[in-house]
mmCIF file of C-alpha atoms in Angstrom:
data_model
loop_
_atom_site.group_PDB
_atom_site.id
_atom_site.type_symbol
_atom_site.label_atom_id
_atom_site.label_comp_id
_atom_site.label_asym_id
_atom_site.label_seq_id
_atom_site.Cartn_x
_atom_site.Cartn_y
_atom_site.Cartn_z
ATOM 1 C CA GLN A 1 22.317 45.610 -4.559
ATOM 2 C CA VAL A 2 18.845 44.839 -3.243
ATOM 3 C CA GLN A 3 17.091 42.091 -5.154
ATOM 4 C CA LEU A 4 13.865 40.147 -4.677
ATOM 5 C CA VAL A 5 13.071 37.167 -6.864
ATOM 6 C CA GLU A 6 9.663 35.477 -6.907
ATOM 7 C CA SER A 7 9.211 31.895 -8.030
ATOM 8 C CA GLY A 8 6.693 29.083 -7.870
ATOM 9 C CA GLY A 9 3.992 30.435 -10.134
ATOM 10 C CA GLY A 10 2.265 28.331 -12.746
ATOM 11 C CA VAL A 11 -1.019 26.985 -14.013
ATOM 12 C CA VAL A 12 -3.280 25.217 -11.522
ATOM 13 C CA GLN A 13 -6.866 23.985 -11.565
ATOM 14 C CA PRO A 14 -9.544 25.643 -9.407
ATOM 15 C CA GLY A 15 -9.321 24.270 -5.890
ATOM 16 C CA GLY A 16 -5.628 23.535 -6.279
ATOM 17 C CA SER A 17 -2.605 24.823 -4.409
ATOM 18 C CA LEU A 18 0.650 26.608 -5.139
ATOM 19 C CA ARG A 19 3.520 27.821 -2.980
ATOM 20 C CA LEU A 20 5.217 31.016 -4.055
ATOM 21 C CA SER A 21 8.689 31.945 -2.834
ATOM 22 C CA CYS A 22 10.296 35.345 -2.520
ATOM 23 C CA THR A 23 14.069 35.128 -2.136
ATOM 24 C CA ALA A 24 15.893 38.302 -1.159
ATOM 25 C CA SER A 25 19.477 39.526 -1.229
ATOM 26 C CA GLY A 26 21.445 42.713 -0.675
ATOM 27 C CA PHE A 27 19.921 43.793 2.649
ATOM 28 C CA ALA A 28 19.450 42.628 6.249
ATOM 29 C CA PHE A 29 16.463 40.422 5.494
ATOM 30 C CA SER A 30 15.545 39.659 9.110
ATOM 31 C CA ASN A 31 14.939 43.372 9.792
ATOM 32 C CA TYR A 32 12.281 43.915 7.136
ATOM 33 C CA GLY A 33 8.690 42.928 6.587
ATOM 34 C CA ILE A 34 7.541 41.686 3.196
ATOM 35 C CA HIS A 35 4.310 42.488 1.359
ATOM 36 C CA TRP A 36 2.717 40.461 -1.418
ATOM 37 C CA VAL A 37 0.764 42.425 -4.025
ATOM 38 C CA ARG A 38 -0.966 41.006 -7.085
ATOM 39 C CA GLN A 39 -1.970 42.386 -10.439
ATOM 40 C CA ALA A 40 -4.583 40.738 -12.630
ATOM 41 C CA PRO A 41 -4.079 41.050 -16.403
ATOM 42 C CA GLY A 42 -4.522 44.665 -17.466
ATOM 43 C CA LYS A 43 -5.616 45.674 -13.966
ATOM 44 C CA GLY A 44 -4.230 47.638 -11.025
ATOM 45 C CA LEU A 45 -2.385 46.610 -7.899
ATOM 46 C CA GLN A 46 -4.104 44.731 -5.092
ATOM 47 C CA TRP A 47 -2.495 44.095 -1.725
ATOM 48 C CA VAL A 48 -2.614 40.414 -0.738
ATOM 49 C CA ALA A 49 -0.680 39.829 2.485
ATOM 50 C CA PHE A 50 2.105 41.031 4.803
ATOM 51 C CA ILE A 51 4.511 39.336 7.195
ATOM 52 C CA ARG A 52 6.340 41.300 9.861
ATOM 53 C CA TYR A 53 10.123 41.379 10.009
ATOM 54 C CA ASP A 54 10.217 38.757 12.752
ATOM 55 C CA GLY A 55 7.311 36.668 11.505
ATOM 56 C CA SER A 56 5.359 37.469 14.666
ATOM 57 C CA ASP A 57 2.323 38.694 12.743
ATOM 58 C CA THR A 58 0.774 38.079 9.387
ATOM 59 C CA PHE A 59 -2.046 40.012 7.734
ATOM 60 C CA TYR A 60 -4.250 39.090 4.818
ATOM 61 C CA ALA A 61 -6.724 40.724 2.474
ATOM 62 C CA ASP A 62 -10.278 39.566 3.089
ATOM 63 C CA SER A 63 -10.334 37.973 -0.365
ATOM 64 C CA VAL A 64 -7.584 35.483 0.564
ATOM 65 C CA LYS A 65 -8.017 35.120 4.332
ATOM 66 C CA GLY A 66 -8.286 31.497 5.364
ATOM 67 C CA ARG A 67 -6.863 30.281 2.032
ATOM 68 C CA PHE A 68 -3.390 31.885 1.886
ATOM 69 C CA THR A 69 -0.669 31.557 4.521
ATOM 70 C CA LEU A 70 2.592 33.465 4.843
ATOM 71 C CA SER A 71 5.771 32.243 6.484
ATOM 72 C CA ARG A 72 9.443 33.166 6.404
ATOM 73 C CA ASP A 73 12.788 31.391 6.744
ATOM 74 C CA ASP A 74 15.440 33.946 7.599
ATOM 75 C CA SER A 75 18.209 31.347 7.185
ATOM 76 C CA LYS A 76 17.268 31.229 3.501
ATOM 77 C CA ASN A 77 16.274 34.911 3.138
ATOM 78 C CA THR A 78 12.960 33.660 1.821
ATOM 79 C CA VAL A 79 9.272 34.334 2.380
ATOM 80 C CA TYR A 80 6.712 31.743 1.335
ATOM 81 C CA LEU A 81 3.104 32.340 0.280
ATOM 82 C CA GLN A 82 1.123 29.117 0.487
ATOM 83 C CA MET A 83 -2.016 29.440 -1.633
ATOM 84 C CA ASN A 84 -4.768 26.863 -1.191
ATOM 85 C CA SER A 85 -8.293 26.536 -2.578
ATOM 86 C CA LEU A 86 -7.322 28.663 -5.542
ATOM 87 C CA ARG A 87 -10.017 30.368 -7.580
ATOM 88 C CA PRO A 88 -9.984 31.770 -11.127
ATOM 89 C CA GLU A 89 -10.097 35.285 -9.652
ATOM 90 C CA ASP A 90 -6.720 34.612 -7.974
ATOM 91 C CA SER A 91 -5.102 34.601 -11.420
ATOM 92 C CA ALA A 92 -2.559 37.419 -11.486
ATOM 93 C CA ILE A 93 1.077 38.342 -11.388
ATOM 94 C CA TYR A 94 2.215 38.128 -7.762
ATOM 95 C CA PHE A 95 4.876 40.563 -6.589
ATOM 96 C CA CYS A 96 6.755 40.520 -3.332
ATOM 97 C CA ALA A 97 8.018 43.823 -1.976
ATOM 98 C CA LYS A 98 10.341 44.833 0.836
ATOM 99 C CA VAL A 99 9.137 47.519 3.243
ATOM 100 C CA SER A 100 11.156 50.708 3.087
ATOM 101 C CA VAL A 101 11.856 51.123 6.795
ATOM 102 C CA THR A 102 13.425 48.721 9.263
ATOM 103 C CA PHE A 103 10.677 47.041 11.290
ATOM 104 C CA GLY A 104 8.082 49.049 9.323
ATOM 105 C CA GLU A 105 5.106 48.188 7.139
ATOM 106 C CA THR A 106 3.895 51.290 5.334
ATOM 107 C CA TYR A 107 5.697 51.650 1.998
ATOM 108 C CA SER A 108 7.610 49.256 -0.266
ATOM 109 C CA ASP A 109 10.882 50.452 -1.780
ATOM 110 C CA TYR A 110 11.998 47.340 -3.687
ATOM 111 C CA TRP A 111 9.828 44.969 -5.648
ATOM 112 C CA GLY A 112 10.463 41.766 -7.506
ATOM 113 C CA GLN A 113 9.627 41.148 -11.151
ATOM 114 C CA GLY A 114 6.634 39.024 -10.242
ATOM 115 C CA THR A 115 5.527 35.447 -10.877
ATOM 116 C CA GLN A 116 2.455 34.528 -12.908
ATOM 117 C CA VAL A 117 -0.322 32.473 -11.342
ATOM 118 C CA THR A 118 -3.080 31.163 -13.588
ATOM 119 C CA VAL A 119 -6.062 29.308 -12.147
ATOM 120 C CA SER A 120 -7.967 27.587 -14.899
ATOM 121 C CA SER A 121 -9.515 24.249 -15.746
ATOM 122 C CA ALA B 1 -13.098 49.879 3.014
ATOM 123 C CA ILE B 2 -10.775 52.669 2.000
ATOM 124 C CA GLN B 3 -10.970 53.727 -1.620
ATOM 125 C CA LEU B 4 -8.550 55.778 -3.666
ATOM 126 C CA THR B 5 -9.774 57.446 -6.841
ATOM 127 C CA GLN B 6 -7.124 58.573 -9.304
ATOM 128 C CA SER B 7 -7.710 61.004 -12.121
ATOM 129 C CA PRO B 8 -7.305 60.958 -14.965
ATOM 130 C CA SER B 9 -7.236 57.230 -15.686
ATOM 131 C CA SER B 10 -5.138 57.959 -18.766
ATOM 132 C CA LEU B 11 -3.264 60.940 -20.055
ATOM 133 C CA SER B 12 -1.470 61.834 -23.278
ATOM 134 C CA ALA B 13 1.380 64.314 -23.034
ATOM 135 C CA SER B 14 4.560 65.390 -24.789
ATOM 136 C CA VAL B 15 8.169 65.468 -23.678
ATOM 137 C CA GLY B 16 8.730 68.671 -21.741
ATOM 138 C CA ASP B 17 5.109 68.997 -20.576
ATOM 139 C CA ARG B 18 4.127 69.572 -16.962
ATOM 140 C CA VAL B 19 1.775 66.834 -15.799
ATOM 141 C CA THR B 20 -0.417 66.526 -12.721
ATOM 142 C CA ILE B 21 -2.144 63.392 -11.462
ATOM 143 C CA THR B 22 -4.560 63.537 -8.554
ATOM 144 C CA CYS B 23 -5.733 60.991 -6.022
ATOM 145 C CA ARG B 24 -8.715 61.383 -3.711
ATOM 146 C CA ALA B 25 -8.984 59.158 -0.648
ATOM 147 C CA SER B 26 -12.158 58.129 1.113
ATOM 148 C CA GLN B 27 -10.381 58.451 4.439
ATOM 149 C CA ASP B 28 -8.034 61.046 5.890
ATOM 150 C CA SER B 29 -4.394 59.906 6.146
ATOM 151 C CA SER B 30 -0.899 61.351 5.783
ATOM 152 C CA THR B 31 0.570 57.918 5.044
ATOM 153 C CA PHE B 32 0.546 58.384 1.284
ATOM 154 C CA ALA B 33 2.844 57.395 -1.579
ATOM 155 C CA TRP B 34 3.215 57.366 -5.358
ATOM 156 C CA TYR B 35 4.665 54.537 -7.474
ATOM 157 C CA GLN B 36 5.674 54.241 -11.112
ATOM 158 C CA GLN B 37 5.260 50.988 -13.002
ATOM 159 C CA LYS B 38 6.611 50.103 -16.430
ATOM 160 C CA PRO B 39 5.434 47.078 -18.439
ATOM 161 C CA GLY B 40 6.778 43.781 -17.165
ATOM 162 C CA LYS B 41 8.289 45.347 -14.042
ATOM 163 C CA GLY B 42 7.406 45.716 -10.395
ATOM 164 C CA PRO B 43 6.402 49.185 -9.204
ATOM 165 C CA LYS B 44 9.022 51.747 -8.195
ATOM 166 C CA LEU B 45 8.543 53.963 -5.154
ATOM 167 C CA LEU B 46 8.740 57.635 -6.167
ATOM 168 C CA ILE B 47 7.357 59.625 -3.236
ATOM 169 C CA TYR B 48 6.366 58.703 0.313
ATOM 170 C CA ASP B 49 4.855 60.545 3.271
ATOM 171 C CA VAL B 50 2.963 62.712 0.722
ATOM 172 C CA SER B 51 5.946 64.780 -0.450
ATOM 173 C CA THR B 52 9.258 63.079 0.397
ATOM 174 C CA LEU B 53 11.243 62.118 -2.680
ATOM 175 C CA GLU B 54 12.657 58.584 -2.580
ATOM 176 C CA SER B 55 16.425 58.433 -2.918
ATOM 177 C CA GLY B 56 17.558 58.462 -6.544
ATOM 178 C CA VAL B 57 14.260 59.776 -7.938
ATOM 179 C CA PRO B 58 14.703 62.861 -10.156
ATOM 180 C CA SER B 59 13.652 66.190 -8.678
ATOM 181 C CA ARG B 60 11.171 66.782 -11.521
ATOM 182 C CA PHE B 61 8.822 64.531 -9.525
ATOM 183 C CA SER B 62 7.010 66.122 -6.596
ATOM 184 C CA GLY B 63 4.107 65.289 -4.351
ATOM 185 C CA SER B 64 1.716 67.442 -2.388
ATOM 186 C CA GLY B 65 -1.607 67.390 -0.623
ATOM 187 C CA SER B 66 -3.198 66.715 2.720
ATOM 188 C CA GLY B 67 -6.214 65.082 4.263
ATOM 189 C CA THR B 68 -7.939 63.283 1.400
ATOM 190 C CA ASP B 69 -6.568 65.058 -1.689
ATOM 191 C CA PHE B 70 -3.106 64.375 -3.070
ATOM 192 C CA THR B 71 -1.193 65.302 -6.215
ATOM 193 C CA LEU B 72 1.773 63.979 -8.153
ATOM 194 C CA THR B 73 3.436 66.504 -10.447
ATOM 195 C CA ILE B 74 6.081 65.877 -13.086
ATOM 196 C CA SER B 75 7.527 69.269 -13.931
ATOM 197 C CA SER B 76 9.036 68.458 -17.332
ATOM 198 C CA LEU B 77 8.254 65.064 -18.838
ATOM 199 C CA GLN B 78 11.162 62.950 -20.003
ATOM 200 C CA PRO B 79 10.892 59.958 -22.373
ATOM 201 C CA GLU B 80 11.524 57.512 -19.520
ATOM 202 C CA ASP B 81 8.530 58.883 -17.554
ATOM 203 C CA PHE B 82 5.907 57.326 -19.803
ATOM 204 C CA ALA B 83 4.485 54.632 -17.542
ATOM 205 C CA THR B 84 1.557 53.905 -15.229
ATOM 206 C CA TYR B 85 1.383 55.714 -11.890
ATOM 207 C CA TYR B 86 -0.339 54.487 -8.739
ATOM 208 C CA CYS B 87 -1.142 56.244 -5.517
ATOM 209 C CA GLN B 88 -1.090 54.282 -2.265
ATOM 210 C CA GLN B 89 -2.481 54.969 1.175
ATOM 211 C CA PHE B 90 -1.801 52.976 4.314
ATOM 212 C CA THR B 91 -4.083 52.674 7.301
ATOM 213 C CA SER B 92 -4.002 49.074 8.470
ATOM 214 C CA TYR B 93 -2.888 47.755 5.068
ATOM 215 C CA PRO B 94 -1.848 49.261 1.717
ATOM 216 C CA VAL B 95 -4.587 50.395 -0.641
ATOM 217 C CA PHE B 96 -3.804 51.426 -4.218
ATOM 218 C CA GLY B 97 -5.535 53.698 -6.674
ATOM 219 C CA GLN B 98 -6.632 52.255 -9.988
ATOM 220 C CA GLY B 99 -3.679 53.769 -11.847
ATOM 221 C CA THR B 100 -3.037 56.531 -14.368
ATOM 222 C CA ARG B 101 -1.527 55.529 -17.674
ATOM 223 C CA LEU B 102 0.731 58.253 -19.036
ATOM 224 C CA GLU B 103 1.207 57.962 -22.792
ATOM 225 C CA ILE B 104 3.208 59.831 -25.385
ATOM 226 C CA LYS B 105 1.146 62.277 -27.456
#
């Protein structure tokens, strides 16, 4: 069955870095784009970034542009979110999600359980 | 920036009730979906393209609307439906509503 597992979260000081991983199984990973969405404590969902199925394009929310970088390694069925210059307002649960349509980008039909990122001194 | 406004922000209802949640978009689009989220879990896609039911989702869930006004209806609430619901629109990136928390009365 389809599964996405996030890892790499933790506690980091402001200005620090973390690399999140999203490891997938149960589907043809190289045919699907991956979104990252975050959720601050008690708050709603906020889109963070997207990488196309072939890694040819990446897109970022204005709030993270220039600080976060997405990449993918199809040999490991994994997408990486490199987060630099972290700020307290980046604290959230980070979810990765598979797009619902081959080569698409619009909706996400499978989500991971999320990994917690806390930015605090 | 696109904004989605859900109403109500919270709702108390009983098993068997018919429930309607609305979402108003600041921009016209037919690329519209509804998700359900339970505590400690990632969201679950319920409906996409305004009214298409995702595979495996019970038929008591339905979506409707057009332009900037969209609705999620649960025809007869079941115990497992108590959760938070989010609308989502896509233009150049996904935008989510602020959520509607559905609680047991």
